[in-house]
Coordinates of C-alpha atoms in Angstrom, one line a residue:
Chain A
M562 CA -12.7 38.8 -11.3
R563 CA -11.9 35.1 -11.7
K564 CA -14.8 33.6 -9.8
I565 CA -13.5 31.1 -7.3
K566 CA -14.0 30.3 -3.7
I567 CA -12.2 28.3 -1.0
T568 CA -14.3 25.3 -0.1
G569 CA -12.0 23.4 2.1
Y570 CA -8.7 23.8 4.0
G571 CA -6.4 21.9 6.2
V572 CA -3.0 22.1 7.9
Y573 CA -0.5 19.7 9.3
L574 CA 2.1 20.8 11.8
P575 CA 4.6 18.4 13.3
D576 CA 4.5 18.3 17.1
N577 CA 8.2 18.6 17.6
I578 CA 9.0 22.2 18.5
Y579 CA 12.4 23.9 18.3
E580 CA 12.6 27.0 20.4
V581 CA 15.2 29.7 20.0
D582 CA 15.3 33.3 21.2
G583 CA 11.7 33.1 22.1
Q584 CA 10.7 32.0 18.6
R585 CA 8.9 28.7 17.8
R586 CA 9.7 26.5 14.9
Y587 CA 7.7 23.3 14.1
R588 CA 10.1 20.7 12.9
A589 CA 9.5 17.3 11.5
N590 CA 9.6 14.3 13.8
K591 CA 11.2 11.0 12.7
N592 CA 7.8 9.8 11.4
D593 CA 7.1 12.9 9.4
T594 CA 8.0 13.0 5.7
Q595 CA 7.2 15.6 3.2
L596 CA 4.8 13.1 1.7
S597 CA 3.1 12.2 5.0
M598 CA 2.6 15.8 5.9
A599 CA 1.2 16.6 2.4
T600 CA -1.2 13.7 2.7
A601 CA -2.4 14.7 6.1
A602 CA -3.1 18.3 5.0
C603 CA -5.0 17.1 1.9
R604 CA -7.1 14.7 4.0
K605 CA -8.0 17.5 6.4
A606 CA -8.8 19.9 3.5
L607 CA -11.2 17.3 2.0
E608 CA -12.8 16.6 5.3
N609 CA -13.1 20.2 6.2
G610 CA -14.8 20.9 2.9
K611 CA -16.9 17.7 3.0
I612 CA -15.6 16.9 -0.5
D613 CA -15.0 13.4 -1.8
I614 CA -11.7 12.9 -3.6
E615 CA -13.8 11.8 -6.6
N616 CA -15.1 15.3 -6.9
I617 CA -11.6 16.8 -7.1
D618 CA -10.7 17.6 -10.8
C619 CA -7.0 18.3 -10.4
I620 CA -4.3 17.9 -7.7
V621 CA -1.6 20.6 -7.7
S622 CA 1.5 20.3 -5.6
T623 CA 3.4 23.6 -4.9
S624 CA 6.3 22.5 -2.8
A625 CA 9.5 24.4 -3.5
V626 CA 11.6 21.3 -3.1
G627 CA 10.2 18.0 -4.4
I628 CA 10.2 14.5 -2.9
Q629 CA 11.9 12.8 -5.8
P630 CA 13.5 14.0 -9.1
I631 CA 11.0 11.7 -10.9
P632 CA 8.0 11.7 -10.8
C633 CA 6.5 15.0 -9.8
T634 CA 5.4 15.4 -6.2
A635 CA 1.7 15.6 -7.0
A636 CA 1.8 12.1 -8.5
L637 CA 3.3 10.8 -5.3
I638 CA 0.5 12.5 -3.3
H639 CA -2.0 11.1 -5.8
E640 CA -0.9 7.6 -4.8
Q641 CA -1.8 8.4 -1.1
I642 CA -5.1 10.1 -1.6
A643 CA -6.4 9.4 -5.1
I644 CA -5.1 6.0 -6.3
G645 CA -7.6 4.3 -8.6
T646 CA -8.9 7.6 -9.9
D647 CA -8.1 9.6 -13.2
I648 CA -7.5 12.9 -11.4
P649 CA -4.7 14.8 -13.1
A650 CA -1.7 15.7 -10.9
L651 CA 0.9 18.4 -11.6
D652 CA 3.5 20.5 -9.9
I653 CA 3.8 24.3 -10.1
N654 CA 7.0 25.9 -8.8
T655 CA 8.2 29.4 -8.0
T656 CA 9.9 28.2 -4.7
C657 CA 8.4 30.1 -1.6
T658 CA 5.6 31.7 -3.6
S659 CA 4.6 28.5 -5.5
F660 CA 1.2 28.4 -3.7
I661 CA 0.3 31.9 -4.8
T662 CA 1.4 31.2 -8.3
A663 CA -0.6 28.0 -8.4
L664 CA -3.7 29.7 -6.9
D665 CA -3.3 32.4 -9.5
I666 CA -2.9 30.0 -12.5
M667 CA -5.6 27.6 -11.4
S668 CA -8.1 30.4 -10.9
Y669 CA -8.0 30.8 -14.7
L670 CA -8.8 27.1 -15.2
V671 CA -11.5 27.0 -12.6
D672 CA -13.1 30.3 -13.8
S673 CA -13.1 29.0 -17.4
G674 CA -14.9 25.8 -16.4
K675 CA -12.0 23.5 -17.1
Y676 CA -12.0 22.3 -13.5
N677 CA -14.6 22.7 -10.8
N678 CA -12.6 21.7 -7.8
V679 CA -8.8 21.9 -7.5
L680 CA -6.8 20.7 -4.5
I681 CA -3.7 22.7 -4.0
V682 CA -1.1 21.5 -1.5
A683 CA 2.2 22.7 -0.2
S684 CA 4.4 20.6 2.0
E685 CA 8.0 21.3 3.1
I686 CA 10.6 19.6 5.2
A687 CA 13.1 22.5 5.2
S688 CA 14.8 21.3 8.4
H689 CA 16.4 18.4 6.4
G690 CA 18.3 20.9 4.2
L691 CA 19.5 23.5 6.7
N692 CA 23.1 24.3 7.4
K693 CA 24.0 24.6 11.1
K694 CA 26.8 26.9 10.1
Q695 CA 24.2 29.5 8.9
K696 CA 22.6 30.3 12.2
E697 CA 20.3 32.9 10.7
T698 CA 18.6 30.4 8.4
F699 CA 19.0 27.4 10.7
D700 CA 16.9 29.2 13.3
L701 CA 14.4 30.6 10.8
F702 CA 12.8 27.7 8.9
A703 CA 10.1 25.3 9.9
D704 CA 8.3 22.3 8.5
G705 CA 4.7 21.5 7.8
A706 CA 2.0 21.3 5.1
A707 CA -1.2 23.1 4.1
A708 CA -3.9 22.4 1.5
I709 CA -6.9 24.1 0.2
V710 CA -9.6 23.3 -2.3
I711 CA -10.7 26.0 -4.7
S712 CA -14.0 25.7 -6.5
K713 CA -16.0 27.6 -9.0
S714 CA -18.0 30.4 -7.4
D715 CA -21.4 31.8 -8.7
S716 CA -21.0 35.1 -6.9
N717 CA -19.7 38.2 -8.6
D718 CA -18.1 39.2 -5.3
Q719 CA -15.9 36.2 -4.8
G720 CA -12.6 35.3 -6.5
V721 CA -9.3 36.6 -7.7
I722 CA -9.5 40.3 -8.4
A723 CA -5.9 40.8 -9.6
S724 CA -2.5 39.2 -9.6
M725 CA 1.1 40.0 -10.5
Q726 CA 4.3 38.0 -10.6
R727 CA 7.8 39.4 -11.3
T728 CA 11.2 37.6 -11.4
W729 CA 14.5 39.5 -10.9
S730 CA 17.3 37.0 -11.6
E731 CA 19.9 39.5 -10.3
G732 CA 19.0 37.7 -7.1
V733 CA 19.0 34.1 -8.4
H734 CA 22.1 33.0 -6.4
A735 CA 21.0 34.7 -3.2
T736 CA 18.8 31.7 -2.2
E737 CA 19.9 28.3 -3.3
I738 CA 20.2 24.6 -2.8
R739 CA 22.7 23.9 -5.5
G740 CA 23.2 20.1 -5.2
G741 CA 20.8 17.2 -5.8
L742 CA 19.7 17.5 -9.4
T743 CA 21.5 18.0 -12.8
G744 CA 23.5 21.1 -11.9
F745 CA 25.6 19.4 -9.2
D746 CA 24.4 15.9 -9.0
P747 CA 24.2 13.6 -5.9
T748 CA 27.1 11.5 -7.1
F749 CA 29.4 14.4 -6.1
F750 CA 28.3 14.2 -2.5
S751 CA 31.1 14.0 0.1
E752 CA 31.8 15.6 3.4
E753 CA 33.8 18.2 1.5
T754 CA 30.8 19.1 -0.8
R755 CA 28.1 18.7 1.9
D756 CA 27.4 22.5 1.9
E757 CA 26.4 22.4 -1.8
Y758 CA 23.5 20.2 -0.8
L759 CA 22.3 22.5 2.0
F760 CA 20.2 25.6 1.9
D761 CA 22.3 28.8 1.4
M762 CA 20.7 32.2 1.7
N763 CA 22.2 35.7 1.6
G764 CA 19.7 37.6 3.6
M765 CA 21.3 41.0 3.4
S766 CA 21.6 40.9 -0.4
L767 CA 17.9 39.8 -0.7
L768 CA 16.8 42.5 1.6
R769 CA 18.6 45.1 -0.5
L770 CA 17.1 43.8 -3.8
C771 CA 13.6 43.6 -2.2
S772 CA 13.8 47.1 -0.8
K773 CA 14.6 48.3 -4.3
K774 CA 12.1 46.3 -6.3
L775 CA 9.1 45.7 -4.1
P776 CA 7.8 49.3 -3.7
L777 CA 7.7 49.8 -7.4
M778 CA 6.0 46.5 -8.0
F779 CA 3.3 47.3 -5.4
D780 CA 2.8 50.7 -6.9
D781 CA 2.4 49.2 -10.4
F782 CA 0.1 46.5 -9.1
F783 CA -2.3 49.0 -7.6
K784 CA -2.1 51.5 -10.4
E785 CA -2.6 48.9 -13.2
N786 CA -5.6 47.5 -11.5
N787 CA -7.1 50.9 -10.4
L788 CA -6.8 49.8 -6.8
S789 CA -5.2 51.1 -3.6
M790 CA -4.2 49.7 -0.3
D791 CA -7.6 50.8 1.0
D792 CA -9.1 48.1 -1.2
V793 CA -7.3 45.5 0.9
D794 CA -8.6 44.3 4.3
L795 CA -5.6 42.2 5.2
L796 CA -2.2 41.3 3.8
I797 CA -1.0 37.8 4.3
P798 CA 2.7 37.9 3.3
H799 CA 5.1 35.1 3.0
Q800 CA 6.8 34.9 6.4
A801 CA 10.2 35.3 4.8
S802 CA 12.2 36.5 7.9
R803 CA 12.2 38.6 11.0
A804 CA 12.7 41.6 8.7
L805 CA 9.1 41.4 7.6
P806 CA 8.0 44.7 9.5
L807 CA 10.9 46.5 7.7
I808 CA 9.6 45.4 4.3
M809 CA 6.0 46.2 5.2
K810 CA 7.2 49.7 6.3
K811 CA 8.9 50.2 2.9
L812 CA 5.6 49.3 1.3
N813 CA 3.6 51.7 3.5
V814 CA 1.5 48.9 5.0
P815 CA 0.4 50.0 8.5
K816 CA 0.9 47.7 11.4
G817 CA -2.2 45.7 12.0
K818 CA -3.0 45.5 8.3
Y819 CA -0.6 42.6 7.8
V820 CA 0.0 39.2 9.4
D821 CA 3.4 38.7 11.1
M822 CA 3.6 35.4 12.9
V823 CA 7.3 34.8 12.2
K824 CA 7.8 34.5 15.9
D825 CA 5.3 31.6 16.2
Y826 CA 5.9 29.7 12.9
G827 CA 9.1 30.9 11.2
N828 CA 9.5 30.6 7.4
M829 CA 7.7 27.5 6.2
V830 CA 8.9 28.0 2.6
S831 CA 5.9 27.5 0.2
V832 CA 3.7 26.5 3.2
S833 CA 3.8 29.9 5.0
V834 CA 1.1 31.6 3.0
P835 CA -1.5 28.7 2.7
H836 CA -0.8 27.8 6.4
L837 CA -1.7 31.4 7.5
L838 CA -4.7 31.4 5.1
C839 CA -6.1 28.2 6.6
K840 CA -5.4 29.4 10.2
L841 CA -7.1 32.8 9.6
L842 CA -10.1 31.1 8.0
E843 CA -10.3 28.7 10.9
D844 CA -10.2 31.3 13.6
K845 CA -12.5 33.6 11.6
T846 CA -10.0 36.5 11.5
I847 CA -10.9 36.6 7.8
N848 CA -14.5 36.0 6.6
K849 CA -16.6 35.9 3.5
G850 CA -16.5 39.2 1.7
D851 CA -13.0 40.1 3.0
K852 CA -10.4 41.2 0.5
I853 CA -7.1 39.6 1.3
L854 CA -3.8 40.2 -0.4
L855 CA -1.4 37.2 -0.6
C856 CA 2.1 38.2 -1.4
G857 CA 5.7 37.2 -0.9
T858 CA 9.2 36.9 -2.3
A859 CA 10.8 33.6 -3.3
A860 CA 14.2 32.3 -4.5
G861 CA 14.6 33.5 -8.0
L862 CA 14.2 36.3 -6.9
T863 CA 10.5 36.1 -7.6
S864 CA 7.7 38.2 -6.1
N865 CA 4.0 37.5 -6.2
I866 CA 0.9 39.6 -5.3
L867 CA -2.6 38.2 -5.5
L868 CA -5.7 40.1 -4.3
M869 CA -8.7 37.8 -3.6
Q870 CA -12.2 38.4 -2.2
I871 CA -13.0 35.3 -0.2
Chain B
M131 CA -11.0 27.4 -28.7
R132 CA -8.3 29.1 -26.6
K133 CA -6.9 31.5 -29.2
I134 CA -3.2 31.1 -29.3
K135 CA -0.5 30.7 -32.0
I136 CA 3.1 29.7 -32.2
T137 CA 5.2 32.7 -33.0
G138 CA 8.7 31.3 -32.5
Y139 CA 10.5 28.0 -32.0
G140 CA 14.0 26.7 -31.5
V141 CA 15.8 23.5 -30.8
Y142 CA 19.2 22.6 -29.5
L143 CA 20.7 19.2 -30.0
P144 CA 24.2 18.3 -28.8
D145 CA 26.6 17.1 -31.6
N146 CA 27.7 14.0 -29.7
I147 CA 25.8 11.0 -31.1
Y148 CA 25.5 7.6 -29.4
E149 CA 24.6 4.9 -32.0
V150 CA 23.1 1.5 -30.9
D151 CA 21.2 -1.1 -32.9
G152 CA 20.9 1.4 -35.8
Q153 CA 19.3 3.9 -33.5
R154 CA 20.7 7.4 -32.9
R155 CA 20.7 9.3 -29.6
Y156 CA 22.0 12.8 -29.1
R157 CA 23.9 13.0 -25.9
A158 CA 25.3 16.0 -24.1
N159 CA 29.0 16.9 -24.7
K160 CA 31.2 18.0 -21.8
N161 CA 30.3 21.6 -22.5
D162 CA 26.5 21.0 -22.6
T163 CA 24.6 21.5 -19.4
Q164 CA 20.8 21.4 -19.0
L165 CA 21.0 25.2 -18.6
S166 CA 23.2 25.9 -21.6
M167 CA 20.9 23.8 -23.8
A168 CA 17.8 25.5 -22.5
T169 CA 19.4 28.9 -23.1
A170 CA 20.4 28.0 -26.7
A171 CA 16.9 26.8 -27.5
C172 CA 15.3 29.9 -26.0
R173 CA 17.6 32.2 -28.0
K174 CA 16.8 30.3 -31.2
A175 CA 13.0 30.6 -30.5
L176 CA 13.3 34.3 -29.9
E177 CA 15.4 34.8 -33.0
N178 CA 13.1 32.6 -35.1
G179 CA 10.1 34.6 -34.0
K180 CA 12.0 37.9 -34.2
I181 CA 10.8 38.6 -30.7
D182 CA 12.8 40.7 -28.2
I183 CA 13.0 39.2 -24.7
E184 CA 11.3 42.4 -23.5
N185 CA 8.2 41.4 -25.3
I186 CA 8.0 38.0 -23.4
D187 CA 5.5 38.2 -20.6
C188 CA 6.3 34.9 -18.9
I189 CA 9.0 32.2 -19.0
V190 CA 7.9 28.7 -18.2
S191 CA 10.3 25.8 -17.8
T192 CA 8.9 22.3 -18.3
S193 CA 11.9 20.1 -17.6
A194 CA 11.0 16.9 -15.8
V195 CA 14.2 17.0 -13.7
G196 CA 15.4 20.5 -12.6
I197 CA 18.9 22.0 -12.4
Q198 CA 18.9 22.8 -8.7
P199 CA 16.4 22.0 -5.9
I200 CA 16.3 25.8 -5.3
P201 CA 15.5 28.0 -7.2
C202 CA 13.2 26.7 -9.9
T203 CA 14.7 26.0 -13.4
A204 CA 12.9 28.9 -15.1
A205 CA 14.6 31.4 -12.7
L206 CA 18.1 30.1 -13.7
I207 CA 17.1 30.4 -17.4
H208 CA 15.9 33.9 -16.7
E209 CA 19.4 34.8 -15.5
Q210 CA 20.8 33.7 -18.9
I211 CA 18.2 35.4 -21.2
A212 CA 16.3 38.0 -19.2
I213 CA 18.4 39.4 -16.4
G214 CA 17.4 43.0 -15.7
T215 CA 13.8 42.4 -16.7
D216 CA 10.7 41.8 -14.6
I217 CA 9.5 38.8 -16.6
P218 CA 7.9 36.2 -14.3
A219 CA 9.5 32.7 -14.4
L220 CA 7.9 29.5 -13.2
D221 CA 8.2 25.7 -13.6
I222 CA 5.3 23.3 -14.5
N223 CA 6.0 19.6 -14.1
T224 CA 4.2 16.4 -15.1
T225 CA 7.6 14.8 -16.1
C226 CA 7.7 13.7 -19.7
T227 CA 4.5 15.5 -20.7
S228 CA 5.3 18.8 -18.8
F229 CA 5.5 20.7 -22.1
I230 CA 2.0 19.7 -23.1
T231 CA 0.7 20.5 -19.6
A232 CA 2.3 23.9 -19.7
L233 CA 1.1 24.6 -23.2
D234 CA -2.4 23.7 -22.1
I235 CA -2.3 25.7 -18.9
M236 CA -0.7 28.8 -20.4
S237 CA -3.2 28.8 -23.3
Y238 CA -5.8 29.8 -20.7
L239 CA -3.7 32.7 -19.5
V240 CA -2.9 33.9 -23.0
D241 CA -6.4 33.5 -24.2
S242 CA -7.7 35.5 -21.2
G243 CA -5.3 38.3 -22.0
K244 CA -3.1 37.9 -18.8
Y245 CA 0.0 37.3 -21.0
N246 CA 0.5 38.1 -24.7
N247 CA 3.7 36.1 -25.3
V248 CA 4.8 33.2 -23.3
L249 CA 8.2 31.4 -23.7
I250 CA 7.9 27.7 -22.9
V251 CA 11.2 25.7 -22.7
A252 CA 12.1 22.1 -22.1
S253 CA 15.6 21.0 -21.5
E254 CA 16.8 17.5 -20.4
I255 CA 20.2 15.9 -19.8
A256 CA 18.8 12.4 -19.2
S257 CA 22.1 10.8 -20.0
H258 CA 23.5 11.9 -16.6
G259 CA 21.0 9.8 -14.8
L260 CA 20.9 6.6 -16.8
N261 CA 21.8 3.3 -15.3
K262 CA 24.1 1.2 -17.5
K263 CA 22.7 -1.9 -15.8
Q264 CA 19.3 -1.2 -17.4
K265 CA 20.2 -1.6 -21.1
E266 CA 16.7 -0.9 -22.3
T267 CA 16.6 2.6 -20.8
F268 CA 20.3 3.3 -21.2
D269 CA 19.9 2.9 -25.0
L270 CA 16.6 4.7 -25.2
F271 CA 17.1 8.2 -23.8
A272 CA 18.7 11.3 -25.4
D273 CA 19.5 14.9 -24.4
G274 CA 18.5 18.3 -25.9
A275 CA 16.3 21.3 -25.5
A276 CA 13.4 22.9 -27.4
A277 CA 11.5 26.1 -26.9
I278 CA 8.5 27.8 -28.4
V279 CA 6.8 31.2 -28.0
I280 CA 3.0 31.2 -27.9
S281 CA 1.1 34.4 -28.5
K282 CA -2.4 35.6 -28.5
S283 CA -4.1 34.9 -31.8
D284 CA -6.9 37.0 -33.4
S285 CA -8.1 34.1 -35.6
N286 CA -11.1 32.0 -34.7
D287 CA -9.3 29.0 -36.4
Q288 CA -6.1 29.0 -34.4
G289 CA -5.6 27.7 -30.9
V290 CA -6.1 24.9 -28.5
I291 CA -9.4 23.1 -29.3
A292 CA -9.4 20.6 -26.5
S293 CA -7.2 19.0 -23.9
M294 CA -7.2 16.3 -21.2
Q295 CA -4.9 15.1 -18.6
R296 CA -5.2 12.0 -16.4
T297 CA -3.0 10.6 -13.7
W298 CA -3.1 6.9 -12.7
S299 CA -0.8 6.5 -9.6
E300 CA -1.0 2.8 -9.8
G301 CA 2.0 3.3 -12.1
V302 CA 3.8 5.9 -9.9
H303 CA 6.7 3.6 -9.1
A304 CA 7.1 2.3 -12.6
T305 CA 9.3 5.3 -13.6
E306 CA 11.4 6.9 -11.0
I307 CA 14.6 8.6 -9.9
R308 CA 14.2 8.2 -6.2
G309 CA 17.3 10.0 -4.8
G310 CA 18.4 13.6 -4.8
L311 CA 15.6 15.5 -3.0
T312 CA 13.8 15.0 0.3
G313 CA 12.6 11.4 -0.2
F314 CA 16.1 10.0 -0.3
D315 CA 18.5 12.8 0.1
P316 CA 21.9 13.3 -1.5
T317 CA 23.7 12.8 1.9
F318 CA 22.8 9.1 1.6
F319 CA 24.8 8.8 -1.6
S320 CA 27.4 6.0 -1.7
E321 CA 28.5 3.4 -4.2
E322 CA 26.0 1.0 -2.5
T323 CA 23.1 3.4 -2.9
R324 CA 24.1 4.7 -6.4
D325 CA 21.2 3.0 -8.2
E326 CA 18.7 5.1 -6.1
Y327 CA 20.0 8.2 -7.8
L328 CA 19.6 6.8 -11.3
F329 CA 16.7 6.4 -13.6
D330 CA 14.6 3.3 -13.0
M331 CA 11.9 2.3 -15.4
N332 CA 9.7 -0.9 -15.6
G333 CA 8.8 -0.8 -19.3
M334 CA 6.6 -3.9 -19.3
S335 CA 4.5 -2.7 -16.3
L336 CA 4.0 0.7 -18.0
L337 CA 3.0 -0.8 -21.3
R338 CA 0.4 -3.0 -19.5
L339 CA -1.1 0.0 -17.7
C340 CA -1.0 2.2 -20.8
S341 CA -2.7 -0.5 -22.9
K342 CA -5.5 -0.6 -20.3
K343 CA -5.9 3.1 -19.7
L344 CA -5.1 4.9 -22.9
P345 CA -7.8 3.6 -25.3
L346 CA -10.5 4.6 -22.8
M347 CA -9.0 8.0 -22.3
F348 CA -8.8 8.7 -26.1
D349 CA -12.4 7.5 -26.5
D350 CA -13.5 9.9 -23.7
F351 CA -11.4 12.8 -25.1
F352 CA -13.1 12.5 -28.5
K353 CA -16.6 11.9 -27.2
E354 CA -16.5 14.7 -24.6
N355 CA -15.4 17.1 -27.2
N356 CA -17.6 15.9 -30.1
L357 CA -14.6 15.0 -32.1
S358 CA -13.1 12.0 -33.9
M359 CA -9.7 10.9 -35.1
D360 CA -10.9 12.4 -38.5
D361 CA -10.6 15.9 -36.9
V362 CA -6.8 15.3 -36.4
D363 CA -4.3 15.9 -39.2
L364 CA -1.3 14.5 -37.4
L365 CA -0.5 13.0 -34.0
I366 CA 2.8 14.1 -32.4
P367 CA 3.2 11.6 -29.5
H368 CA 5.9 11.6 -26.8
Q369 CA 8.6 9.3 -28.1
A370 CA 8.3 7.1 -25.1
S371 CA 9.9 3.9 -26.5
R372 CA 10.2 1.6 -29.4
A373 CA 6.8 0.2 -28.5
L374 CA 5.2 3.4 -29.9
P375 CA 3.6 1.6 -32.9
L376 CA 2.1 -1.0 -30.6
I377 CA 0.4 1.8 -28.5
M378 CA -0.7 3.6 -31.7
K379 CA -2.3 0.4 -33.0
K380 CA -4.2 0.0 -29.7
L381 CA -5.5 3.5 -30.2
N382 CA -6.5 2.7 -33.8
V383 CA -4.2 5.4 -35.2
P384 CA -3.3 4.4 -38.7
K385 CA 0.4 4.4 -39.8
G386 CA 1.3 7.7 -41.4
K387 CA -1.0 9.6 -39.1
Y388 CA 1.5 9.7 -36.2
V389 CA 5.1 10.7 -35.9
D390 CA 7.5 8.0 -34.9
M391 CA 11.2 9.1 -34.9
V392 CA 12.3 7.0 -31.9
K393 CA 14.9 5.5 -34.2
D394 CA 16.4 9.0 -34.9
Y395 CA 16.0 10.8 -31.6
G396 CA 15.0 8.3 -28.8
N397 CA 13.1 9.5 -25.8
M398 CA 14.1 13.0 -24.9
V399 CA 11.9 13.2 -21.8
S400 CA 9.9 16.5 -21.8
V401 CA 11.8 17.6 -24.9
S402 CA 10.5 15.0 -27.3
V403 CA 7.1 16.6 -28.1
P404 CA 8.3 20.3 -28.4
H405 CA 11.4 19.1 -30.4
L406 CA 9.2 17.3 -32.9
L407 CA 6.8 20.2 -33.0
C408 CA 9.7 22.6 -33.9
K409 CA 11.1 20.2 -36.4
L410 CA 7.8 19.6 -38.2
L411 CA 7.2 23.4 -38.3
E412 CA 10.7 24.0 -39.7
D413 CA 10.4 21.4 -42.5
K414 CA 6.8 22.4 -43.2
T415 CA 5.3 19.0 -42.5
I416 CA 2.8 20.9 -40.5
N417 CA 1.4 24.2 -41.6
K418 CA -1.1 26.9 -40.6
G419 CA -4.6 25.5 -40.4
D420 CA -3.4 22.0 -39.5
K421 CA -4.9 20.2 -36.5
I422 CA -2.2 18.5 -34.5
L423 CA -2.7 16.3 -31.5
L424 CA 0.1 16.4 -29.0
C425 CA -0.1 13.4 -26.6
G426 CA 2.0 11.2 -24.4
T427 CA 2.5 9.4 -21.2
A428 CA 4.8 10.4 -18.4
A429 CA 6.0 9.1 -15.0
G430 CA 3.1 9.4 -12.6
L431 CA 1.6 7.6 -14.6
T432 CA 0.3 10.7 -16.3
S433 CA -1.2 11.0 -19.8
N434 CA -1.9 14.2 -21.7
I435 CA -3.8 14.9 -24.9
L436 CA -4.0 18.3 -26.5
L437 CA -5.6 19.2 -29.9
M438 CA -4.4 22.4 -31.4
Q439 CA -5.0 24.1 -34.7
I440 CA -1.8 25.8 -35.7

C-alpha cells in the first residue's frame, strides 16, 4: 500500500452544451482555453482542500495534448497559480489515461516522503481538434478540466493498493493526431492537409484490440496482487465511448459496479477519470474506506488499472 | 539512496555536421527523424547492456518536443522496438531537463521494486524548429538521441543519493515554441505567423534569472542533504549555452569539475545530459563508484539537480 489520500479536488466544465442523440457534451466557450480551464480546476481543488499553493510540493499536468510544444503544460499552469514559488512542475503523458499514470507514479514519491502534497491536473479542449467528417468522434468528445491534491496518509487503510500499465503498440495508429509537432510539422498545414491535424480514431479496430487484451490484463492484475473483483467497491473507467457496457461485460463487471456517464459527459480525454472521481467524492457516492478501481484505455494503445482505498 | 544502476547506454548522432565559429553541431539528415534517432539510441542501449527488450519493464520517453500530439512519443517508440509486448510506455516532460526528471522519478519505481529495468530515451530534432532570424539560437542547437537502461542495484553504494527540482515561472515565456498545439493551433499557420511555430529564446533574460535563482538552489540542495561540492566527483550539466562557464563560476564549481562540450555538441535539448552521460561512461571518464551530479535548466524555467553514485 502506497499511503496517500485525496485532500482536495475540483472540476471546471464549460457552460456551453452540445446535445446530440440525447447525449450531452460540454464544449469550450470562446473564453475557455485549455489553460484557463486547468487554472480554474486547480484553484477549486486548492480551495476545496483548504490548501495554500505554498504547501504544494509538485504540480503535475496530465493533459493528453499540451498547450505549447515548449514549455511543458505544467509550467504554464505554474505561471497562473504558483508564480513566485519554487514548486517543481512537470508533465506525465499516456494520453487518455495520463491522470491514472500520474497518480500511480506520484504515489511512490508521496509514499517515500519526497513530496507531501502533489497537485495533479488534467485539462482538455478536444473540441478544437475534432474532425466533422468523423461523426462518431465528433459527437463523442467533450472539454473540461479536473484537479486533485494527493497527500501523504498516516493510515494503513488508505492509498494505492496495486496498479498496472500495459502498452500494445499494435494499436498505435488507431488513435492519432498526426500533425503539429516534429512528425508532421505545422508548416505543412494547408486545406489539403487539414485532416492530419485533426483527431483520427478507428473505433472498431480499438474495440477488437481491447476485447482481446483487456480480459487477460484484468485477470493478471487480480492474480498478481491476490485480489478479485470482490475487493473492488466501484470501477471508475475512462469514458472511452458508448461501447463501455460492452467492454465491462467482457471483463465480467456487473452493471451497477461501474460508472457509465458517457451519455452525460462523453469522452473528456485525460479529464474523464479525474472528473468522475471528483464528482463521486462531491456527491458522496464514494466515501472514506471505499476501494475504487480507476481504469481505462488510451491512445498507444495503453491500458491502466489502479486500485485505491480512499 | 535509491538503489539503481546503469546497465546499458546508447547514443545516435546524425552524420551531418554544421560548423560555425569553430563550433560543431550535429544536425539531422533527410533520413533522420526524431523517431528513427530514438529507435537507434534504444537499440544501442539494449545491445550495449545485452538486454532483451522482453526484460524491459517500462519505456519512458523524455523528449522536450514530441513527435505527434497523440499518442505520446514513447508509444511510437514502442512500435519500433517493442511491438507485440505488454511493456508500458509513457512520456515525462520538463523540456531540456526531462531526462533528469525521468531518471529521478523512475529511480523511486525501480528502488521500490515496481520495475526492474527501465529504458529511458531522449530524442530531439531541434533543427526543424529553429528560427534563422535568431542567430544565437540557430547556431546553438543540435540534434540526436541518447538512451539508457536503469536497473535495480543490490549495492548500498550505487544509486540516486539526492535530487531536487524547482520551477520558476517568472521565466516561462523566455523559452518557447508557442504554435502547434492547443494554445496556437496549426490551422493558424501562414507565412505571417511562421515565427510562432519556431523556437524563441531570450538568452539574456534567462541568464539573469538563472544567476539569481541557481546559487540559492545549489546551496539548499547541498544543505538539505548534508552534502557539499566535495561529495561530487564530476558535474554533468545541461549544455544550455556558451555561457556555461559563467554559470558554473556563479555556482563556485571549479574548472575541470564540470563537463563543457558546448563547442563540440551544442545544446541538444533533453539529449545533452544523457548524451554526455553515455559518452563519459563509454570513454571511462566516469567509472563505478563515482559520484556524478546531473543538473541543468529548462524552459519553464525549471532547474534540476540529481546526485548519483554510478
